[in-house]
mmCIF file of N, CA and C in Angstrom:
data_model
loop_
_atom_site.group_PDB
_atom_site.id
_atom_site.type_symbol
_atom_site.label_atom_id
_atom_site.label_comp_id
_atom_site.label_asym_id
_atom_site.label_seq_id
_atom_site.Cartn_x
_atom_site.Cartn_y
_atom_site.Cartn_z
ATOM 1 N N MET Q 199 19.098 43.494 83.344
ATOM 2 C CA MET Q 199 19.901 44.672 83.446
ATOM 3 C C MET Q 199 19.527 45.616 82.320
ATOM 4 N N THR Q 200 19.493 46.867 82.615
ATOM 5 C CA THR Q 200 19.162 47.865 81.609
ATOM 6 C C THR Q 200 20.401 48.156 80.780
ATOM 7 N N PRO Q 201 20.207 48.664 79.574
ATOM 8 C CA PRO Q 201 21.366 48.959 78.743
ATOM 9 C C PRO Q 201 22.287 49.971 79.393
ATOM 10 N N ARG Q 202 21.756 50.835 80.201
ATOM 11 C CA ARG Q 202 22.575 51.833 80.865
ATOM 12 C C ARG Q 202 23.423 51.213 81.975
ATOM 13 N N ALA Q 203 22.963 50.172 82.616
ATOM 14 C CA ALA Q 203 23.674 49.548 83.727
ATOM 15 C C ALA Q 203 24.872 48.737 83.239
ATOM 16 N N ARG Q 204 24.791 48.208 82.007
ATOM 17 C CA ARG Q 204 25.906 47.406 81.495
ATOM 18 C C ARG Q 204 27.215 48.190 81.398
ATOM 19 N N PRO Q 205 27.266 49.386 80.824
ATOM 20 C CA PRO Q 205 28.545 50.113 80.777
ATOM 21 C C PRO Q 205 29.070 50.423 82.172
ATOM 22 N N ARG Q 206 28.185 50.729 83.069
ATOM 23 C CA ARG Q 206 28.625 51.011 84.439
ATOM 24 C C ARG Q 206 29.251 49.768 85.061
ATOM 25 N N ALA Q 207 28.664 48.614 84.860
ATOM 26 C CA ALA Q 207 29.195 47.358 85.396
ATOM 27 C C ALA Q 207 30.532 47.028 84.732
ATOM 28 N N ARG Q 208 30.601 47.293 83.419
ATOM 29 C CA ARG Q 208 31.848 47.033 82.703
ATOM 30 C C ARG Q 208 32.963 47.920 83.257
ATOM 31 N N TRP Q 209 32.687 49.197 83.482
ATOM 32 C CA TRP Q 209 33.715 50.115 84.014
ATOM 33 C C TRP Q 209 34.068 49.762 85.446
ATOM 34 N N THR Q 210 33.140 49.271 86.191
ATOM 35 C CA THR Q 210 33.431 48.843 87.552
ATOM 36 C C THR Q 210 34.363 47.643 87.534
ATOM 37 N N LEU Q 211 34.087 46.694 86.627
ATOM 38 C CA LEU Q 211 34.940 45.523 86.506
ATOM 39 C C LEU Q 211 36.350 45.916 86.042
ATOM 40 N N VAL Q 212 36.438 46.784 85.047
ATOM 41 C CA VAL Q 212 37.741 47.241 84.546
ATOM 42 C C VAL Q 212 38.497 47.969 85.660
ATOM 43 N N GLY Q 213 37.808 48.815 86.396
ATOM 44 C CA GLY Q 213 38.434 49.543 87.504
ATOM 45 C C GLY Q 213 38.939 48.602 88.585
ATOM 46 N N ALA Q 214 38.147 47.594 88.921
ATOM 47 C CA ALA Q 214 38.545 46.638 89.952
ATOM 48 C C ALA Q 214 39.765 45.835 89.506
ATOM 49 N N LEU Q 215 39.797 45.446 88.245
ATOM 50 C CA LEU Q 215 40.958 44.721 87.724
ATOM 51 C C LEU Q 215 42.210 45.603 87.734
ATOM 52 N N ALA Q 216 42.051 46.855 87.361
ATOM 53 C CA ALA Q 216 43.196 47.780 87.342
ATOM 54 C C ALA Q 216 43.745 47.990 88.751
ATOM 55 N N VAL Q 217 42.852 48.178 89.713
ATOM 56 C CA VAL Q 217 43.283 48.377 91.100
ATOM 57 C C VAL Q 217 43.958 47.123 91.638
ATOM 58 N N SER Q 218 43.396 45.945 91.372
ATOM 59 C CA SER Q 218 44.003 44.716 91.885
ATOM 60 C C SER Q 218 45.358 44.461 91.223
ATOM 61 N N ALA Q 219 45.474 44.777 89.932
ATOM 62 C CA ALA Q 219 46.761 44.597 89.255
ATOM 63 C C ALA Q 219 47.797 45.566 89.824
ATOM 64 N N ALA Q 220 47.386 46.790 90.085
ATOM 65 C CA ALA Q 220 48.320 47.776 90.645
ATOM 66 C C ALA Q 220 48.754 47.369 92.047
ATOM 67 N N LEU Q 221 47.800 46.890 92.848
ATOM 68 C CA LEU Q 221 48.143 46.462 94.204
ATOM 69 C C LEU Q 221 49.046 45.231 94.181
ATOM 70 N N ALA Q 222 48.789 44.312 93.279
ATOM 71 C CA ALA Q 222 49.624 43.117 93.191
ATOM 72 C C ALA Q 222 51.043 43.487 92.783
ATOM 73 N N GLY Q 223 51.167 44.428 91.851
ATOM 74 C CA GLY Q 223 52.497 44.871 91.432
ATOM 75 C C GLY Q 223 53.204 45.645 92.528
ATOM 76 N N CYS Q 224 52.490 46.454 93.267
ATOM 77 C CA CYS Q 224 53.100 47.262 94.320
ATOM 78 C C CYS Q 224 53.492 46.435 95.527
ATOM 79 N N SER Q 225 52.765 45.373 95.759
ATOM 80 C CA SER Q 225 53.054 44.614 96.974
ATOM 81 C C SER Q 225 54.415 43.935 96.918
ATOM 82 N N THR Q 226 54.943 43.659 95.734
ATOM 83 C CA THR Q 226 56.235 42.985 95.656
ATOM 84 C C THR Q 226 57.383 43.940 95.359
ATOM 85 N N THR Q 227 57.073 45.168 94.950
ATOM 86 C CA THR Q 227 58.151 46.078 94.579
ATOM 87 C C THR Q 227 58.185 47.345 95.414
ATOM 88 N N ALA Q 228 57.323 47.452 96.401
ATOM 89 C CA ALA Q 228 57.288 48.675 97.193
ATOM 90 C C ALA Q 228 58.544 48.783 98.051
ATOM 91 N N ALA Q 229 59.099 49.981 98.088
ATOM 92 C CA ALA Q 229 60.286 50.218 98.912
ATOM 93 C C ALA Q 229 59.857 50.422 100.354
ATOM 94 N N PRO Q 230 60.677 50.008 101.309
ATOM 95 C CA PRO Q 230 60.320 50.239 102.702
ATOM 96 C C PRO Q 230 60.373 51.726 103.006
ATOM 97 N N PRO Q 231 59.603 52.186 103.994
ATOM 98 C CA PRO Q 231 59.635 53.599 104.349
ATOM 99 C C PRO Q 231 61.037 54.000 104.798
ATOM 100 N N ARG Q 232 61.333 55.285 104.690
ATOM 101 C CA ARG Q 232 62.645 55.773 105.138
ATOM 102 C C ARG Q 232 62.882 55.406 106.585
ATOM 103 N N GLY Q 233 64.074 54.946 106.853
ATOM 104 C CA GLY Q 233 64.446 54.586 108.214
ATOM 105 C C GLY Q 233 64.072 53.166 108.602
ATOM 106 N N ALA Q 234 63.235 52.514 107.786
ATOM 107 C CA ALA Q 234 62.845 51.135 108.094
ATOM 108 C C ALA Q 234 63.955 50.198 107.630
ATOM 109 N N PRO Q 235 64.209 49.149 108.383
ATOM 110 C CA PRO Q 235 65.251 48.205 107.957
ATOM 111 C C PRO Q 235 64.837 47.479 106.689
ATOM 112 N N SER Q 236 65.787 47.174 105.865
ATOM 113 C CA SER Q 236 65.527 46.455 104.631
ATOM 114 C C SER Q 236 65.188 45.008 104.961
ATOM 115 N N THR Q 237 64.225 44.458 104.245
ATOM 116 C CA THR Q 237 63.831 43.077 104.497
ATOM 117 C C THR Q 237 64.410 42.145 103.448
ATOM 118 N N THR Q 238 65.149 42.691 102.483
ATOM 119 C CA THR Q 238 65.712 41.830 101.463
ATOM 120 C C THR Q 238 66.988 41.192 101.985
ATOM 121 N N ALA Q 239 67.180 39.953 101.632
ATOM 122 C CA ALA Q 239 68.385 39.232 102.049
ATOM 123 C C ALA Q 239 69.548 39.675 101.174
ATOM 124 N N PRO Q 240 70.747 39.772 101.743
ATOM 125 C CA PRO Q 240 71.891 40.155 100.933
ATOM 126 C C PRO Q 240 72.196 39.084 99.885
ATOM 127 N N SER Q 241 72.717 39.525 98.785
ATOM 128 C CA SER Q 241 73.085 38.609 97.716
ATOM 129 C C SER Q 241 74.251 37.738 98.163
ATOM 130 N N ILE Q 242 74.346 36.571 97.608
ATOM 131 C CA ILE Q 242 75.444 35.664 97.938
ATOM 132 C C ILE Q 242 76.777 36.307 97.567
ATOM 133 N N ASN Q 243 76.784 37.099 96.515
ATOM 134 C CA ASN Q 243 78.021 37.702 96.042
ATOM 135 C C ASN Q 243 78.320 39.054 96.689
ATOM 136 N N SER Q 244 77.447 39.554 97.547
ATOM 137 C CA SER Q 244 77.713 40.854 98.159
ATOM 138 C C SER Q 244 78.773 40.704 99.246
ATOM 139 N N PRO Q 245 79.670 41.685 99.336
ATOM 140 C CA PRO Q 245 80.725 41.578 100.347
ATOM 141 C C PRO Q 245 80.149 41.760 101.748
ATOM 142 N N SER Q 246 80.757 41.096 102.693
ATOM 143 C CA SER Q 246 80.314 41.278 104.064
ATOM 144 C C SER Q 246 80.899 42.588 104.579
ATOM 145 N N PRO Q 247 80.248 43.235 105.531
ATOM 146 C CA PRO Q 247 80.745 44.506 106.042
ATOM 147 C C PRO Q 247 82.100 44.321 106.706
ATOM 148 N N HIS Q 248 82.934 45.343 106.604
ATOM 149 C CA HIS Q 248 84.276 45.274 107.174
ATOM 150 C C HIS Q 248 84.528 46.550 107.968
ATOM 151 N N VAL Q 249 84.949 46.382 109.183
ATOM 152 C CA VAL Q 249 85.328 47.514 110.013
ATOM 153 C C VAL Q 249 86.844 47.588 109.996
ATOM 154 N N THR Q 250 87.370 48.755 109.673
ATOM 155 C CA THR Q 250 88.811 48.935 109.622
ATOM 156 C C THR Q 250 89.367 48.948 111.037
ATOM 157 N N SER Q 251 90.304 48.060 111.291
ATOM 158 C CA SER Q 251 90.910 47.991 112.618
ATOM 159 C C SER Q 251 91.910 49.124 112.782
ATOM 160 N N PRO Q 252 92.262 49.465 114.019
ATOM 161 C CA PRO Q 252 93.276 50.502 114.234
ATOM 162 C C PRO Q 252 94.608 50.163 113.566
ATOM 163 N N ALA Q 253 94.982 48.883 113.542
ATOM 164 C CA ALA Q 253 96.241 48.484 112.900
ATOM 165 C C ALA Q 253 96.176 48.688 111.390
ATOM 166 N N GLU Q 254 95.025 48.368 110.785
ATOM 167 C CA GLU Q 254 94.872 48.578 109.343
ATOM 168 C C GLU Q 254 94.894 50.062 108.998
ATOM 169 N N LEU Q 255 94.221 50.868 109.807
ATOM 170 C CA LEU Q 255 94.211 52.306 109.580
ATOM 171 C C LEU Q 255 95.618 52.872 109.714
ATOM 172 N N CYS Q 256 96.334 52.445 110.725
ATOM 173 C CA CYS Q 256 97.715 52.865 110.937
ATOM 174 C C CYS Q 256 98.566 52.508 109.720
ATOM 175 N N ALA Q 257 98.474 51.272 109.262
ATOM 176 C CA ALA Q 257 99.273 50.825 108.118
ATOM 177 C C ALA Q 257 98.937 51.626 106.868
ATOM 178 N N HIS Q 258 97.654 51.930 106.680
ATOM 179 C CA HIS Q 258 97.240 52.724 105.526
ATOM 180 C C HIS Q 258 97.843 54.128 105.595
ATOM 181 N N LEU Q 259 97.760 54.760 106.762
ATOM 182 C CA LEU Q 259 98.315 56.110 106.920
ATOM 183 C C LEU Q 259 99.825 56.132 106.735
ATOM 184 N N VAL Q 260 100.500 55.196 107.359
ATOM 185 C CA VAL Q 260 101.961 55.140 107.264
ATOM 186 C C VAL Q 260 102.380 54.889 105.815
ATOM 187 N N THR Q 261 101.719 53.968 105.144
ATOM 188 C CA THR Q 261 102.045 53.673 103.747
ATOM 189 C C THR Q 261 101.822 54.903 102.874
ATOM 190 N N TYR Q 262 100.694 55.558 103.069
ATOM 191 C CA TYR Q 262 100.376 56.747 102.270
ATOM 192 C C TYR Q 262 101.449 57.817 102.430
ATOM 193 N N TRP Q 263 101.775 58.147 103.686
ATOM 194 C CA TRP Q 263 102.731 59.232 103.915
ATOM 195 C C TRP Q 263 104.148 58.840 103.524
ATOM 196 N N ALA Q 264 104.493 57.583 103.648
ATOM 197 C CA ALA Q 264 105.824 57.139 103.205
ATOM 198 C C ALA Q 264 105.943 57.276 101.690
ATOM 199 N N GLU Q 265 104.915 56.866 100.971
ATOM 200 C CA GLU Q 265 104.946 56.993 99.514
ATOM 201 C C GLU Q 265 104.978 58.461 99.093
ATOM 202 N N GLN Q 266 104.235 59.318 99.793
ATOM 203 C CA GLN Q 266 104.269 60.755 99.499
ATOM 204 C C GLN Q 266 105.672 61.310 99.711
ATOM 205 N N GLU Q 267 106.274 60.925 100.796
ATOM 206 C CA GLU Q 267 107.616 61.390 101.143
ATOM 207 C C GLU Q 267 108.635 60.957 100.087
ATOM 208 N N LEU Q 268 108.562 59.712 99.682
ATOM 209 C CA LEU Q 268 109.529 59.202 98.707
ATOM 210 C C LEU Q 268 109.279 59.737 97.305
ATOM 211 N N ASP Q 269 108.018 59.880 96.925
ATOM 212 C CA ASP Q 269 107.708 60.352 95.578
ATOM 213 C C ASP Q 269 107.995 61.838 95.401
ATOM 214 N N GLN Q 270 107.811 62.630 96.459
ATOM 215 C CA GLN Q 270 108.050 64.066 96.366
ATOM 216 C C GLN Q 270 109.508 64.414 96.631
ATOM 217 N N GLY Q 271 110.258 63.482 97.162
ATOM 218 C CA GLY Q 271 111.674 63.700 97.380
ATOM 219 C C GLY Q 271 112.010 64.383 98.674
ATOM 220 N N GLN Q 272 111.416 65.512 98.958
ATOM 221 C CA GLN Q 272 111.769 66.227 100.178
ATOM 222 C C GLN Q 272 110.634 66.283 101.188
ATOM 223 N N GLY Q 273 109.578 65.590 100.947
ATOM 224 C CA GLY Q 273 108.491 65.525 101.919
ATOM 225 C C GLY Q 273 107.406 66.534 101.648
ATOM 226 N N SER Q 274 106.373 66.455 102.438
ATOM 227 C CA SER Q 274 105.202 67.299 102.250
ATOM 228 C C SER Q 274 105.313 68.625 102.983
ATOM 229 N N GLY Q 275 106.263 68.739 103.879
ATOM 230 C CA GLY Q 275 106.377 69.949 104.684
ATOM 231 C C GLY Q 275 105.452 69.945 105.887
ATOM 232 N N LEU Q 276 104.763 68.845 106.115
ATOM 233 C CA LEU Q 276 103.851 68.731 107.249
ATOM 234 C C LEU Q 276 104.530 67.974 108.378
ATOM 235 N N ASP Q 277 104.212 68.344 109.616
ATOM 236 C CA ASP Q 277 104.731 67.527 110.719
ATOM 237 C C ASP Q 277 103.789 66.337 110.927
ATOM 238 N N TYR Q 278 104.184 65.431 111.799
ATOM 239 C CA TYR Q 278 103.420 64.182 111.930
ATOM 240 C C TYR Q 278 101.996 64.418 112.411
ATOM 241 N N GLN Q 279 101.775 65.444 113.218
ATOM 242 C CA GLN Q 279 100.419 65.702 113.691
ATOM 243 C C GLN Q 279 99.547 66.258 112.561
ATOM 244 N N GLU Q 280 100.123 67.046 111.685
ATOM 245 C CA GLU Q 280 99.368 67.561 110.541
ATOM 246 C C GLU Q 280 99.035 66.438 109.554
ATOM 247 N N LYS Q 281 99.794 65.371 109.589
ATOM 248 C CA LYS Q 281 99.519 64.203 108.751
ATOM 249 C C LYS Q 281 98.475 63.288 109.391
ATOM 250 N N GLY Q 282 98.093 63.583 110.619
ATOM 251 C CA GLY Q 282 97.113 62.755 111.318
ATOM 252 C C GLY Q 282 97.734 61.541 111.979
ATOM 253 N N LEU Q 283 99.032 61.605 112.254
ATOM 254 C CA LEU Q 283 99.733 60.477 112.866
ATOM 255 C C LEU Q 283 100.000 60.741 114.331
ATOM 256 N N SER Q 284 100.047 59.676 115.096
ATOM 257 C CA SER Q 284 100.485 59.780 116.486
ATOM 258 C C SER Q 284 102.007 59.697 116.497
ATOM 259 N N ASP Q 285 102.596 59.913 117.658
ATOM 260 C CA ASP Q 285 104.043 59.814 117.781
ATOM 261 C C ASP Q 285 104.517 58.398 117.449
ATOM 262 N N GLY Q 286 103.794 57.395 117.923
ATOM 263 C CA GLY Q 286 104.151 56.010 117.639
ATOM 264 C C GLY Q 286 104.031 55.673 116.160
ATOM 265 N N GLN Q 287 102.973 56.179 115.521
ATOM 266 C CA GLN Q 287 102.801 55.950 114.090
ATOM 267 C C GLN Q 287 103.901 56.648 113.301
ATOM 268 N N ASN Q 288 104.311 57.838 113.763
ATOM 269 C CA ASN Q 288 105.391 58.548 113.099
ATOM 270 C C ASN Q 288 106.706 57.777 113.213
ATOM 271 N N ALA Q 289 106.934 57.143 114.347
ATOM 272 C CA ALA Q 289 108.144 56.330 114.510
ATOM 273 C C ALA Q 289 108.142 55.175 113.502
ATOM 274 N N ILE Q 290 106.981 54.565 113.284
ATOM 275 C CA ILE Q 290 106.861 53.494 112.291
ATOM 276 C C ILE Q 290 107.143 54.060 110.900
ATOM 277 N N LEU Q 291 106.603 55.252 110.618
ATOM 278 C CA LEU Q 291 106.830 55.914 109.331
ATOM 279 C C LEU Q 291 108.314 56.155 109.088
ATOM 280 N N LEU Q 292 109.000 56.698 110.063
ATOM 281 C CA LEU Q 292 110.424 57.001 109.895
ATOM 282 C C LEU Q 292 111.246 55.732 109.675
ATOM 283 N N THR Q 293 110.915 54.669 110.396
ATOM 284 C CA THR Q 293 111.611 53.395 110.217
ATOM 285 C C THR Q 293 111.351 52.828 108.825
ATOM 286 N N ALA Q 294 110.096 52.882 108.388
ATOM 287 C CA ALA Q 294 109.745 52.372 107.053
ATOM 288 C C ALA Q 294 110.424 53.197 105.965
ATOM 289 N N LEU Q 295 110.483 54.519 106.150
ATOM 290 C CA LEU Q 295 111.138 55.378 105.164
ATOM 291 C C LEU Q 295 112.618 55.055 105.022
ATOM 292 N N ALA Q 296 113.297 54.889 106.138
ATOM 293 C CA ALA Q 296 114.732 54.589 106.100
ATOM 294 C C ALA Q 296 114.987 53.277 105.360
ATOM 295 N N ALA Q 297 114.195 52.260 105.667
ATOM 296 C CA ALA Q 297 114.366 50.962 105.012
ATOM 297 C C ALA Q 297 114.003 51.048 103.530
ATOM 298 N N ALA Q 298 112.963 51.794 103.199
ATOM 299 C CA ALA Q 298 112.520 51.900 101.810
ATOM 300 C C ALA Q 298 113.529 52.670 100.967
ATOM 301 N N ARG Q 299 114.124 53.697 101.526
ATOM 302 C CA ARG Q 299 115.143 54.447 100.774
ATOM 303 C C ARG Q 299 116.319 53.544 100.417
ATOM 304 N N THR Q 300 116.746 52.749 101.371
ATOM 305 C CA THR Q 300 117.847 51.816 101.134
ATOM 306 C C THR Q 300 117.461 50.798 100.066
ATOM 307 N N GLU Q 301 116.264 50.260 100.178
ATOM 308 C CA GLU Q 301 115.798 49.248 99.224
ATOM 309 C C GLU Q 301 115.609 49.842 97.832
ATOM 310 N N ARG Q 302 115.075 51.048 97.743
ATOM 311 C CA ARG Q 302 114.900 51.702 96.436
ATOM 312 C C ARG Q 302 116.242 51.944 95.759
ATOM 313 N N ALA Q 303 117.213 52.369 96.539
ATOM 314 C CA ALA Q 303 118.534 52.630 95.966
ATOM 315 C C ALA Q 303 119.164 51.345 95.439
ATOM 316 N N ALA Q 304 118.946 50.251 96.130
ATOM 317 C CA ALA Q 304 119.570 48.982 95.739
ATOM 318 C C ALA Q 304 118.772 48.229 94.669
ATOM 319 N N HIS Q 305 117.414 48.270 94.757
ATOM 320 C CA HIS Q 305 116.610 47.385 93.910
ATOM 321 C C HIS Q 305 115.476 48.063 93.153
ATOM 322 N N GLY Q 306 115.326 49.359 93.264
ATOM 323 C CA GLY Q 306 114.304 50.069 92.496
ATOM 324 C C GLY Q 306 113.064 50.438 93.302
ATOM 325 N N THR Q 307 112.216 51.202 92.635
ATOM 326 C CA THR Q 307 111.013 51.761 93.264
ATOM 327 C C THR Q 307 110.048 50.694 93.762
ATOM 328 N N ALA Q 308 109.768 49.704 92.947
ATOM 329 C CA ALA Q 308 108.803 48.666 93.337
ATOM 330 C C ALA Q 308 109.257 47.931 94.588
ATOM 331 N N ALA Q 309 110.548 47.635 94.675
ATOM 332 C CA ALA Q 309 111.075 46.949 95.861
ATOM 333 C C ALA Q 309 110.948 47.843 97.089
ATOM 334 N N GLY Q 310 111.222 49.117 96.925
ATOM 335 C CA GLY Q 310 111.071 50.061 98.038
ATOM 336 C C GLY Q 310 109.633 50.175 98.504
ATOM 337 N N ASP Q 311 108.705 50.169 97.555
ATOM 338 C CA ASP Q 311 107.284 50.240 97.912
ATOM 339 C C ASP Q 311 106.837 48.993 98.677
ATOM 340 N N ARG Q 312 107.367 47.843 98.299
ATOM 341 C CA ARG Q 312 107.033 46.617 99.032
ATOM 342 C C ARG Q 312 107.560 46.683 100.464
ATOM 343 N N VAL Q 313 108.740 47.249 100.627
ATOM 344 C CA VAL Q 313 109.312 47.395 101.979
ATOM 345 C C VAL Q 313 108.440 48.324 102.818
ATOM 346 N N ILE Q 314 107.945 49.397 102.211
ATOM 347 C CA ILE Q 314 107.060 50.320 102.938
ATOM 348 C C ILE Q 314 105.839 49.561 103.449
ATOM 349 N N GLU Q 315 105.199 48.821 102.566
ATOM 350 C CA GLU Q 315 103.992 48.083 102.958
ATOM 351 C C GLU Q 315 104.294 47.063 104.050
ATOM 352 N N GLN Q 316 105.401 46.340 103.911
ATOM 353 C CA GLN Q 316 105.757 45.325 104.906
ATOM 354 C C GLN Q 316 106.062 45.962 106.256
ATOM 355 N N ARG Q 317 106.882 47.007 106.245
ATOM 356 C CA ARG Q 317 107.265 47.653 107.508
ATOM 357 C C ARG Q 317 106.070 48.337 108.166
ATOM 358 N N ALA Q 318 105.216 48.961 107.373
ATOM 359 C CA ALA Q 318 104.027 49.617 107.929
ATOM 360 C C ALA Q 318 103.112 48.585 108.582
ATOM 361 N N LYS Q 319 102.855 47.490 107.868
ATOM 362 C CA LYS Q 319 101.979 46.450 108.420
ATOM 363 C C LYS Q 319 102.591 45.833 109.670
ATOM 364 N N GLN Q 320 103.866 45.492 109.607
ATOM 365 C CA GLN Q 320 104.532 44.868 110.750
ATOM 366 C C GLN Q 320 104.556 45.818 111.955
ATOM 367 N N GLY Q 321 104.928 47.054 111.740
ATOM 368 C CA GLY Q 321 105.002 48.019 112.837
ATOM 369 C C GLY Q 321 103.640 48.312 113.448
ATOM 370 N N CYS Q 322 102.635 48.462 112.596
ATOM 371 C CA CYS Q 322 101.292 48.774 113.095
ATOM 372 C C CYS Q 322 100.654 47.566 113.776
ATOM 373 N N ASP Q 323 100.876 46.378 113.234
ATOM 374 C CA ASP Q 323 100.370 45.174 113.900
ATOM 375 C C ASP Q 323 100.970 45.055 115.301
ATOM 376 N N GLU Q 324 102.256 45.321 115.408
ATOM 377 C CA GLU Q 324 102.934 45.261 116.708
ATOM 378 C C GLU Q 324 102.387 46.328 117.654
ATOM 379 N N ARG Q 325 102.223 47.527 117.140
ATOM 380 C CA ARG Q 325 101.751 48.640 117.978
ATOM 381 C C ARG Q 325 100.345 48.392 118.506
ATOM 382 N N TYR Q 326 99.493 47.796 117.711
ATOM 383 C CA TYR Q 326 98.087 47.617 118.090
ATOM 384 C C TYR Q 326 97.747 46.168 118.448
ATOM 385 N N ARG Q 327 98.723 45.340 118.710
ATOM 386 C CA ARG Q 327 98.460 43.921 118.980
ATOM 387 C C ARG Q 327 97.577 43.716 120.207
ATOM 388 N N ASN Q 328 97.629 44.618 121.178
ATOM 389 C CA ASN Q 328 96.806 44.498 122.389
ATOM 390 C C ASN Q 328 95.703 45.543 122.423
ATOM 391 N N GLY Q 329 95.297 46.026 121.272
ATOM 392 C CA GLY Q 329 94.284 47.071 121.221
ATOM 393 C C GLY Q 329 94.935 48.427 121.024
ATOM 394 N N THR Q 330 94.195 49.464 121.281
ATOM 395 C CA THR Q 330 94.693 50.817 121.105
ATOM 396 C C THR Q 330 95.668 51.164 122.215
ATOM 397 N N PRO Q 331 96.855 51.692 121.853
ATOM 398 C CA PRO Q 331 97.808 52.081 122.895
ATOM 399 C C PRO Q 331 97.200 53.160 123.795
ATOM 400 N N THR Q 332 97.429 53.029 125.075
ATOM 401 C CA THR Q 332 96.839 53.985 126.013
ATOM 402 C C THR Q 332 97.905 54.725 126.818
ATOM 403 N N THR Q 333 99.150 54.681 126.374
ATOM 404 C CA THR Q 333 100.199 55.356 127.127
ATOM 405 C C THR Q 333 100.071 56.860 126.980
ATOM 406 N N ASP Q 334 100.506 57.550 127.982
ATOM 407 C CA ASP Q 334 100.479 59.003 128.011
ATOM 408 C C ASP Q 334 101.614 59.532 127.135
ATOM 409 N N PRO Q 335 101.311 60.358 126.102
ATOM 410 C CA PRO Q 335 102.376 60.835 125.226
ATOM 411 C C PRO Q 335 103.380 61.736 125.942
ATOM 412 N N TRP Q 336 103.005 62.263 127.091
ATOM 413 C CA TRP Q 336 103.904 63.164 127.816
ATOM 414 C C TRP Q 336 104.623 62.447 128.951
ATOM 415 N N ALA Q 337 104.493 61.122 129.019
ATOM 416 C CA ALA Q 337 105.090 60.363 130.122
ATOM 417 C C ALA Q 337 106.603 60.539 130.178
ATOM 418 N N GLN Q 338 107.256 60.725 129.030
ATOM 419 C CA GLN Q 338 108.704 60.871 129.006
ATOM 420 C C GLN Q 338 109.162 62.170 129.663
ATOM 421 N N THR Q 339 108.327 63.195 129.630
ATOM 422 C CA THR Q 339 108.740 64.503 130.140
ATOM 423 C C THR Q 339 108.281 64.763 131.571
ATOM 424 N N LYS Q 340 107.440 63.903 132.103
ATOM 425 C CA LYS Q 340 106.937 64.108 133.467
ATOM 426 C C LYS Q 340 107.948 63.637 134.503
ATOM 427 N N GLN Q 341 108.006 64.341 135.575
ATOM 428 C CA GLN Q 341 108.859 63.934 136.696
ATOM 429 C C GLN Q 341 108.110 62.869 137.492
ATOM 430 N N PRO Q 342 108.827 61.858 137.985
ATOM 431 C CA PRO Q 342 108.147 60.847 138.784
ATOM 432 C C PRO Q 342 107.569 61.465 140.045
ATOM 433 N N GLU Q 343 106.398 60.996 140.394
ATOM 434 C CA GLU Q 343 105.749 61.505 141.601
ATOM 435 C C GLU Q 343 106.397 60.872 142.828
ATOM 436 N N GLN Q 344 106.627 61.709 143.822
ATOM 437 C CA GLN Q 344 107.209 61.225 145.069
ATOM 438 C C GLN Q 344 106.096 60.770 145.982
ATOM 439 N N PRO Q 345 106.254 59.613 146.603
ATOM 440 C CA PRO Q 345 105.210 59.145 147.542
ATOM 441 C C PRO Q 345 105.107 60.095 148.727
ATOM 442 N N ALA Q 346 103.904 60.254 149.233
ATOM 443 C CA ALA Q 346 103.675 61.129 150.402
ATOM 444 C C ALA Q 346 104.297 60.500 151.628
ATOM 445 N N PRO Q 347 104.940 61.311 152.506
ATOM 446 C CA PRO Q 347 105.571 60.738 153.715
ATOM 447 C C PRO Q 347 104.576 60.241 154.723
#
């Protein structure tokens, strides 16, 4: 080998080592392309995904608005639809509020808050026990249909 060829061979070797080291490092730490599913396994300590059921959502809404109503004293000034509640959920809210007011007067705020949570959960579990209610909200105001002669 000529003296001139040695530096070239040395730089080729150094370059090859650098490229192989970079590729080896990238192969284990490269992120998947956008939109590609992750191939890493979830950690043992990671929580499993949870979908909020209609009953849980109902209980959360009823509890929130009941606490707002009791803490503000005279309410938010919103009707049940502006609060994002259905008529059935509003009925649960009103029942929970009445019970919580009585409990707060007798045993304090914490006891009233527990009653709100219990009544909201119980009422919403009952309302959604067979899935989402499908009754017509205007059924009470409709006249019964007469069968054709």
